[in-house]
Amino acid sequence: MNVDGFSSLEARARVHAALGDPGRLAIVDRLLLGDASPGEVGQVLGLPTNLLAHHLKLLQDAGVIERRRSEGDRRRTYLRLIPQSLSGLVPAAARPAPRIVFVCTHNSARSQLAAALWARASAVPATSAGTAPAPHVHPRALALATRHDLDLGHATTSHVDQTLRPDDLVVAVCDTAHEQLADLERLHWSIPDPVPTGSDEAFERAYTDIADRVQRLAPAIHPPQE
């Protein structure tokens, strides 16, 4: 066995060891569908702070999760799954939803791209909205959509208050929107905003991140039973 092969086996062994505990598996299951702060994970799973910190360190050391500081409240950090470390792992349970609503602050880029990508991946309808909508979709988002054959030609922005229905599944695709939605039940994808950078590369990175997350979430969502 060559050195590269041994290193690969060691990395896989670390992941298997990190997942060899029900608490850590529960953390991974939570992060499969969306990002969360350590406090949110601890609250959902009922884990004491010291045990949660231990589990998170092992998962981070094994390359299963990573931390990223919020673009909204800089005091917060979010945990996100590194999907390449869990090749073949899918969400443990499906959930019904009549519609998906992707939300970001200005509804001009990330949420629009997410809704368009979702339309390719799932029969469940999707739309998008913003907590402070811009007047129009960002030109670089439109250009990126054209490059990737996504239909945003007639897309318009809208406010979340005029868009949401009581039974929608909400996915916040930006930290600021997630932090503004208060007690609304939702999933969270901590995707960096490409607009401040304004480069094609930043928009492509956001697109790749969103596309990967859509592919992970889509198999877990199905229309409600009639």
PDB file of C-alpha atoms in Angstrom:
ATOM      1  CA  MET A   1       0.000   0.000   0.000  1.00  0.00           C
ATOM      2  CA  ASN A   2       1.381   3.426  -0.946  1.00  0.00           C
ATOM      3  CA  VAL A   3       1.559   6.405   1.389  1.00  0.00           C
ATOM      4  CA  ASP A   4      -1.451   8.116  -0.204  1.00  0.00           C
ATOM      5  CA  GLY A   5      -3.573   5.010   0.218  1.00  0.00           C
ATOM      6  CA  PHE A   6      -2.619   4.681   3.871  1.00  0.00           C
ATOM      7  CA  SER A   7      -3.375   8.363   4.502  1.00  0.00           C
ATOM      8  CA  SER A   8      -6.791   7.915   2.892  1.00  0.00           C
ATOM      9  CA  LEU A   9      -7.535   4.914   5.124  1.00  0.00           C
ATOM     10  CA  GLU A  10      -6.458   6.877   8.188  1.00  0.00           C
ATOM     11  CA  ALA A  11      -8.769   9.747   7.243  1.00  0.00           C
ATOM     12  CA  ARG A  12     -11.682   7.349   6.721  1.00  0.00           C
ATOM     13  CA  ALA A  13     -10.939   5.664  10.042  1.00  0.00           C
ATOM     14  CA  ARG A  14     -11.065   9.027  11.832  1.00  0.00           C
ATOM     15  CA  VAL A  15     -14.479   9.725  10.309  1.00  0.00           C
ATOM     16  CA  HIS A  16     -15.780   6.286  11.316  1.00  0.00           C
ATOM     17  CA  ALA A  17     -14.460   6.770  14.852  1.00  0.00           C
ATOM     18  CA  ALA A  18     -16.015  10.244  15.059  1.00  0.00           C
ATOM     19  CA  LEU A  19     -19.392   8.844  14.009  1.00  0.00           C
ATOM     20  CA  GLY A  20     -19.210   5.942  16.463  1.00  0.00           C
ATOM     21  CA  ASP A  21     -21.418   7.628  19.054  1.00  0.00           C
ATOM     22  CA  PRO A  22     -25.196   8.263  18.997  1.00  0.00           C
ATOM     23  CA  GLY A  23     -24.739  11.881  20.083  1.00  0.00           C
ATOM     24  CA  ARG A  24     -22.326  12.662  17.249  1.00  0.00           C
ATOM     25  CA  LEU A  25     -24.542  10.887  14.732  1.00  0.00           C
ATOM     26  CA  ALA A  26     -27.447  13.025  15.935  1.00  0.00           C
ATOM     27  CA  ILE A  27     -25.344  16.156  15.362  1.00  0.00           C
ATOM     28  CA  VAL A  28     -24.500  15.023  11.823  1.00  0.00           C
ATOM     29  CA  ASP A  29     -28.165  14.225  11.128  1.00  0.00           C
ATOM     30  CA  ARG A  30     -29.079  17.753  12.236  1.00  0.00           C
ATOM     31  CA  LEU A  31     -26.412  19.335  10.015  1.00  0.00           C
ATOM     32  CA  LEU A  32     -27.236  17.239   6.964  1.00  0.00           C
ATOM     33  CA  LEU A  33     -30.164  19.504   6.092  1.00  0.00           C
ATOM     34  CA  GLY A  34     -28.879  22.850   7.281  1.00  0.00           C
ATOM     35  CA  ASP A  35     -26.302  24.756   9.311  1.00  0.00           C
ATOM     36  CA  ALA A  36     -26.768  25.625  12.983  1.00  0.00           C
ATOM     37  CA  SER A  37     -24.984  27.384  15.804  1.00  0.00           C
ATOM     38  CA  PRO A  38     -23.547  25.217  18.608  1.00  0.00           C
ATOM     39  CA  GLY A  39     -26.221  26.570  20.930  1.00  0.00           C
ATOM     40  CA  GLU A  40     -28.996  25.604  18.501  1.00  0.00           C
ATOM     41  CA  VAL A  41     -27.596  22.087  18.171  1.00  0.00           C
ATOM     42  CA  GLY A  42     -27.331  21.689  21.930  1.00  0.00           C
ATOM     43  CA  GLN A  43     -30.887  22.911  22.448  1.00  0.00           C
ATOM     44  CA  VAL A  44     -32.398  20.637  19.795  1.00  0.00           C
ATOM     45  CA  LEU A  45     -30.522  17.548  20.963  1.00  0.00           C
ATOM     46  CA  GLY A  46     -30.636  18.274  24.692  1.00  0.00           C
ATOM     47  CA  LEU A  47     -26.869  17.930  25.122  1.00  0.00           C
ATOM     48  CA  PRO A  48     -25.053  19.609  28.035  1.00  0.00           C
ATOM     49  CA  THR A  49     -22.468  22.206  27.019  1.00  0.00           C
ATOM     50  CA  ASN A  50     -19.383  20.195  27.988  1.00  0.00           C
ATOM     51  CA  LEU A  51     -20.529  17.052  26.174  1.00  0.00           C
ATOM     52  CA  LEU A  52     -21.540  19.053  23.096  1.00  0.00           C
ATOM     53  CA  ALA A  53     -18.110  20.729  22.982  1.00  0.00           C
ATOM     54  CA  HIS A  54     -16.438  17.301  23.193  1.00  0.00           C
ATOM     55  CA  HIS A  55     -18.530  15.895  20.335  1.00  0.00           C
ATOM     56  CA  LEU A  56     -17.993  18.967  18.151  1.00  0.00           C
ATOM     57  CA  LYS A  57     -14.218  18.848  18.660  1.00  0.00           C
ATOM     58  CA  LEU A  58     -14.044  15.200  17.588  1.00  0.00           C
ATOM     59  CA  LEU A  59     -16.202  15.853  14.523  1.00  0.00           C
ATOM     60  CA  GLN A  60     -14.155  18.912  13.593  1.00  0.00           C
ATOM     61  CA  ASP A  61     -10.821  17.115  14.109  1.00  0.00           C
ATOM     62  CA  ALA A  62     -12.062  14.309  11.829  1.00  0.00           C
ATOM     63  CA  GLY A  63     -12.951  16.799   9.087  1.00  0.00           C
ATOM     64  CA  VAL A  64     -16.685  16.088   9.285  1.00  0.00           C
ATOM     65  CA  ILE A  65     -17.796  19.600  10.265  1.00  0.00           C
ATOM     66  CA  GLU A  66     -16.378  23.102  10.180  1.00  0.00           C
ATOM     67  CA  ARG A  67     -17.179  26.419  11.833  1.00  0.00           C
ATOM     68  CA  ARG A  68     -17.847  29.702  10.067  1.00  0.00           C
ATOM     69  CA  ARG A  69     -18.430  33.105  11.625  1.00  0.00           C
ATOM     70  CA  SER A  70     -21.789  34.734  10.889  1.00  0.00           C
ATOM     71  CA  GLU A  71     -21.857  37.521   8.336  1.00  0.00           C
ATOM     72  CA  GLY A  72     -24.692  39.083  10.354  1.00  0.00           C
ATOM     73  CA  ASP A  73     -23.948  38.884  14.087  1.00  0.00           C
ATOM     74  CA  ARG A  74     -20.155  38.472  14.168  1.00  0.00           C
ATOM     75  CA  ARG A  75     -20.356  37.093  17.711  1.00  0.00           C
ATOM     76  CA  ARG A  76     -22.035  33.937  16.374  1.00  0.00           C
ATOM     77  CA  THR A  77     -20.528  30.948  14.607  1.00  0.00           C
ATOM     78  CA  TYR A  78     -22.307  28.315  12.567  1.00  0.00           C
ATOM     79  CA  LEU A  79     -21.505  24.651  12.195  1.00  0.00           C
ATOM     80  CA  ARG A  80     -21.684  23.206   8.711  1.00  0.00           C
ATOM     81  CA  LEU A  81     -21.245  19.705   7.385  1.00  0.00           C
ATOM     82  CA  ILE A  82     -18.350  18.901   5.040  1.00  0.00           C
ATOM     83  CA  PRO A  83     -20.283  16.598   2.698  1.00  0.00           C
ATOM     84  CA  GLN A  84     -17.209  15.066   1.048  1.00  0.00           C
ATOM     85  CA  SER A  85     -16.332  13.434   4.360  1.00  0.00           C
ATOM     86  CA  LEU A  86     -19.625  11.520   4.383  1.00  0.00           C
ATOM     87  CA  SER A  87     -19.860  10.240   0.847  1.00  0.00           C
ATOM     88  CA  GLY A  88     -23.088   8.308   0.408  1.00  0.00           C
ATOM     89  CA  LEU A  89     -24.661   9.467   3.663  1.00  0.00           C
ATOM     90  CA  VAL A  90     -28.245  10.701   3.186  1.00  0.00           C
ATOM     91  CA  PRO A  91     -30.781  12.230   5.575  1.00  0.00           C
ATOM     92  CA  ALA A  92     -32.212   9.696   7.970  1.00  0.00           C
ATOM     93  CA  ALA A  93     -35.818  10.777   7.624  1.00  0.00           C
ATOM     94  CA  ALA A  94     -38.006  12.419   5.011  1.00  0.00           C
ATOM     95  CA  ARG A  95     -40.410  15.234   5.752  1.00  0.00           C
ATOM     96  CA  PRO A  96     -43.490  16.467   3.887  1.00  0.00           C
ATOM     97  CA  ALA A  97     -43.777  20.009   2.555  1.00  0.00           C
ATOM     98  CA  PRO A  98     -46.259  21.504   0.080  1.00  0.00           C
ATOM     99  CA  ARG A  99     -43.767  24.249  -0.890  1.00  0.00           C
ATOM    100  CA  ILE A 100     -40.197  25.389  -0.199  1.00  0.00           C
ATOM    101  CA  VAL A 101     -39.418  29.076   0.320  1.00  0.00           C
ATOM    102  CA  PHE A 102     -35.757  30.086   0.109  1.00  0.00           C
ATOM    103  CA  VAL A 103     -35.058  33.320   1.993  1.00  0.00           C
ATOM    104  CA  CYS A 104     -32.105  35.689   1.988  1.00  0.00           C
ATOM    105  CA  THR A 105     -31.847  39.369   2.868  1.00  0.00           C
ATOM    106  CA  HIS A 106     -32.311  41.041  -0.519  1.00  0.00           C
ATOM    107  CA  ASN A 107     -33.821  38.149  -2.521  1.00  0.00           C
ATOM    108  CA  SER A 108     -31.487  39.166  -5.331  1.00  0.00           C
ATOM    109  CA  ALA A 109     -29.040  36.264  -5.653  1.00  0.00           C
ATOM    110  CA  ARG A 110     -28.741  33.282  -3.298  1.00  0.00           C
ATOM    111  CA  SER A 111     -32.443  32.670  -2.686  1.00  0.00           C
ATOM    112  CA  GLN A 112     -33.266  33.137  -6.390  1.00  0.00           C
ATOM    113  CA  LEU A 113     -30.575  30.644  -7.418  1.00  0.00           C
ATOM    114  CA  ALA A 114     -31.711  28.171  -4.765  1.00  0.00           C
ATOM    115  CA  ALA A 115     -35.322  28.239  -5.976  1.00  0.00           C
ATOM    116  CA  ALA A 116     -34.247  27.775  -9.593  1.00  0.00           C
ATOM    117  CA  LEU A 117     -31.954  24.870  -8.691  1.00  0.00           C
ATOM    118  CA  TRP A 118     -34.691  23.310  -6.584  1.00  0.00           C
ATOM    119  CA  ALA A 119     -37.044  23.333  -9.566  1.00  0.00           C
ATOM    120  CA  ARG A 120     -34.577  21.075 -11.352  1.00  0.00           C
ATOM    121  CA  ALA A 121     -34.212  18.641  -8.469  1.00  0.00           C
ATOM    122  CA  SER A 122     -37.685  18.184  -6.971  1.00  0.00           C
ATOM    123  CA  ALA A 123     -41.357  18.072  -7.827  1.00  0.00           C
ATOM    124  CA  VAL A 124     -42.125  20.056  -4.657  1.00  0.00           C
ATOM    125  CA  PRO A 125     -42.773  23.691  -5.715  1.00  0.00           C
ATOM    126  CA  ALA A 126     -40.354  26.390  -4.613  1.00  0.00           C
ATOM    127  CA  THR A 127     -40.194  30.163  -4.503  1.00  0.00           C
ATOM    128  CA  SER A 128     -37.972  32.783  -2.870  1.00  0.00           C
ATOM    129  CA  ALA A 129     -38.272  35.933  -0.788  1.00  0.00           C
ATOM    130  CA  GLY A 130     -36.230  38.490   1.161  1.00  0.00           C
ATOM    131  CA  THR A 131     -36.354  40.174   4.541  1.00  0.00           C
ATOM    132  CA  ALA A 132     -35.377  43.470   2.853  1.00  0.00           C
ATOM    133  CA  PRO A 133     -35.880  42.848  -0.870  1.00  0.00           C
ATOM    134  CA  ALA A 134     -33.827  44.668  -3.485  1.00  0.00           C
ATOM    135  CA  PRO A 135     -35.630  46.320  -6.419  1.00  0.00           C
ATOM    136  CA  HIS A 136     -34.480  43.606  -8.833  1.00  0.00           C
ATOM    137  CA  VAL A 137     -32.435  40.421  -9.167  1.00  0.00           C
ATOM    138  CA  HIS A 138     -28.690  41.068  -9.172  1.00  0.00           C
ATOM    139  CA  PRO A 139     -27.214  41.238 -12.713  1.00  0.00           C
ATOM    140  CA  ARG A 140     -24.427  38.800 -11.843  1.00  0.00           C
ATOM    141  CA  ALA A 141     -27.001  36.305 -10.582  1.00  0.00           C
ATOM    142  CA  LEU A 142     -28.825  36.622 -13.911  1.00  0.00           C
ATOM    143  CA  ALA A 143     -25.568  36.151 -15.816  1.00  0.00           C
ATOM    144  CA  LEU A 144     -24.683  33.096 -13.734  1.00  0.00           C
ATOM    145  CA  ALA A 145     -28.143  31.642 -14.307  1.00  0.00           C
ATOM    146  CA  THR A 146     -27.646  32.014 -18.041  1.00  0.00           C
ATOM    147  CA  ARG A 147     -24.268  30.230 -17.852  1.00  0.00           C
ATOM    148  CA  HIS A 148     -25.853  27.320 -15.979  1.00  0.00           C
ATOM    149  CA  ASP A 149     -29.075  27.220 -18.017  1.00  0.00           C
ATOM    150  CA  LEU A 150     -31.277  28.265 -15.093  1.00  0.00           C
ATOM    151  CA  ASP A 151     -34.491  30.159 -15.733  1.00  0.00           C
ATOM    152  CA  LEU A 152     -34.346  33.532 -13.955  1.00  0.00           C
ATOM    153  CA  GLY A 153     -35.387  35.629 -16.921  1.00  0.00           C
ATOM    154  CA  HIS A 154     -38.716  36.685 -15.371  1.00  0.00           C
ATOM    155  CA  ALA A 155     -37.700  36.511 -11.708  1.00  0.00           C
ATOM    156  CA  THR A 156     -38.796  39.335  -9.414  1.00  0.00           C
ATOM    157  CA  THR A 157     -38.038  40.057  -5.776  1.00  0.00           C
ATOM    158  CA  SER A 158     -40.606  39.887  -2.975  1.00  0.00           C
ATOM    159  CA  HIS A 159     -40.862  40.384   0.765  1.00  0.00           C
ATOM    160  CA  VAL A 160     -41.061  37.363   3.033  1.00  0.00           C
ATOM    161  CA  ASP A 161     -44.182  38.719   4.756  1.00  0.00           C
ATOM    162  CA  GLN A 162     -46.071  38.748   1.454  1.00  0.00           C
ATOM    163  CA  THR A 163     -44.772  35.336   0.392  1.00  0.00           C
ATOM    164  CA  LEU A 164     -44.929  32.867   3.273  1.00  0.00           C
ATOM    165  CA  ARG A 165     -47.821  30.524   3.870  1.00  0.00           C
ATOM    166  CA  PRO A 166     -48.349  28.742   7.205  1.00  0.00           C
ATOM    167  CA  ASP A 167     -47.309  25.298   5.922  1.00  0.00           C
ATOM    168  CA  ASP A 168     -44.239  26.347   3.872  1.00  0.00           C
ATOM    169  CA  LEU A 169     -40.844  24.820   4.591  1.00  0.00           C
ATOM    170  CA  VAL A 170     -38.517  27.813   4.947  1.00  0.00           C
ATOM    171  CA  VAL A 171     -34.813  27.584   4.133  1.00  0.00           C
ATOM    172  CA  ALA A 172     -32.753  30.641   5.086  1.00  0.00           C
ATOM    173  CA  VAL A 173     -29.766  30.806   2.758  1.00  0.00           C
ATOM    174  CA  CYS A 174     -28.058  33.709   4.500  1.00  0.00           C
ATOM    175  CA  ASP A 175     -26.967  34.362   8.065  1.00  0.00           C
ATOM    176  CA  THR A 176     -28.603  37.774   8.383  1.00  0.00           C
ATOM    177  CA  ALA A 177     -32.005  36.539   7.200  1.00  0.00           C
ATOM    178  CA  HIS A 178     -31.749  33.517   9.495  1.00  0.00           C
ATOM    179  CA  GLU A 179     -31.085  35.797  12.450  1.00  0.00           C
ATOM    180  CA  GLN A 180     -33.966  38.111  11.489  1.00  0.00           C
ATOM    181  CA  LEU A 181     -36.617  35.399  11.166  1.00  0.00           C
ATOM    182  CA  ALA A 182     -36.930  35.057  14.938  1.00  0.00           C
ATOM    183  CA  ASP A 183     -39.151  32.146  16.007  1.00  0.00           C
ATOM    184  CA  LEU A 184     -40.160  31.038  12.513  1.00  0.00           C
ATOM    185  CA  GLU A 185     -39.370  27.346  12.066  1.00  0.00           C
ATOM    186  CA  ARG A 186     -36.784  26.934   9.319  1.00  0.00           C
ATOM    187  CA  LEU A 187     -33.651  25.295   8.031  1.00  0.00           C
ATOM    188  CA  HIS A 188     -30.485  27.377   7.658  1.00  0.00           C
ATOM    189  CA  TRP A 189     -27.777  27.260   4.997  1.00  0.00           C
ATOM    190  CA  SER A 190     -24.868  29.532   5.942  1.00  0.00           C
ATOM    191  CA  ILE A 191     -23.844  30.577   2.427  1.00  0.00           C
ATOM    192  CA  PRO A 192     -21.492  33.577   2.088  1.00  0.00           C
ATOM    193  CA  ASP A 193     -22.978  36.526   0.225  1.00  0.00           C
ATOM    194  CA  PRO A 194     -21.287  36.876  -3.193  1.00  0.00           C
ATOM    195  CA  VAL A 195     -22.569  40.425  -3.756  1.00  0.00           C
ATOM    196  CA  PRO A 196     -20.010  42.381  -1.654  1.00  0.00           C
ATOM    197  CA  THR A 197     -17.140  40.698  -3.518  1.00  0.00           C
ATOM    198  CA  GLY A 198     -18.975  41.144  -6.790  1.00  0.00           C
ATOM    199  CA  SER A 199     -16.822  38.720  -8.771  1.00  0.00           C
ATOM    200  CA  ASP A 200     -17.910  35.881 -11.019  1.00  0.00           C
ATOM    201  CA  GLU A 201     -15.806  33.576  -8.846  1.00  0.00           C
ATOM    202  CA  ALA A 202     -17.759  34.519  -5.702  1.00  0.00           C
ATOM    203  CA  PHE A 203     -21.064  33.890  -7.471  1.00  0.00           C
ATOM    204  CA  GLU A 204     -19.800  30.543  -8.785  1.00  0.00           C
ATOM    205  CA  ARG A 205     -18.770  29.497  -5.264  1.00  0.00           C
ATOM    206  CA  ALA A 206     -22.216  30.383  -3.949  1.00  0.00           C
ATOM    207  CA  TYR A 207     -23.827  28.495  -6.832  1.00  0.00           C
ATOM    208  CA  THR A 208     -21.755  25.369  -6.155  1.00  0.00           C
ATOM    209  CA  ASP A 209     -22.563  25.474  -2.439  1.00  0.00           C
ATOM    210  CA  ILE A 210     -26.281  25.915  -3.074  1.00  0.00           C
ATOM    211  CA  ALA A 211     -26.394  23.208  -5.753  1.00  0.00           C
ATOM    212  CA  ASP A 212     -24.733  20.710  -3.420  1.00  0.00           C
ATOM    213  CA  ARG A 213     -27.149  21.496  -0.600  1.00  0.00           C
ATOM    214  CA  VAL A 214     -30.182  21.255  -2.887  1.00  0.00           C
ATOM    215  CA  GLN A 215     -29.076  17.791  -3.995  1.00  0.00           C
ATOM    216  CA  ARG A 216     -28.768  16.719  -0.354  1.00  0.00           C
ATOM    217  CA  LEU A 217     -32.102  18.150   0.757  1.00  0.00           C
ATOM    218  CA  ALA A 218     -34.300  17.219  -2.225  1.00  0.00           C
ATOM    219  CA  PRO A 219     -34.451  13.438  -1.518  1.00  0.00           C
ATOM    220  CA  ALA A 220     -35.655  14.163   2.036  1.00  0.00           C
ATOM    221  CA  ILE A 221     -38.627  16.355   1.034  1.00  0.00           C
ATOM    222  CA  HIS A 222     -41.831  14.982  -0.440  1.00  0.00           C
ATOM    223  CA  PRO A 223     -45.324  16.377  -1.083  1.00  0.00           C
ATOM    224  CA  PRO A 224     -47.859  15.851   1.722  1.00  0.00           C
ATOM    225  CA  GLN A 225     -50.073  12.798   1.492  1.00  0.00           C
ATOM    226  CA  GLU A 226     -53.432  13.566  -0.046  1.00  0.00           C
TER     227      GLU A 226
END
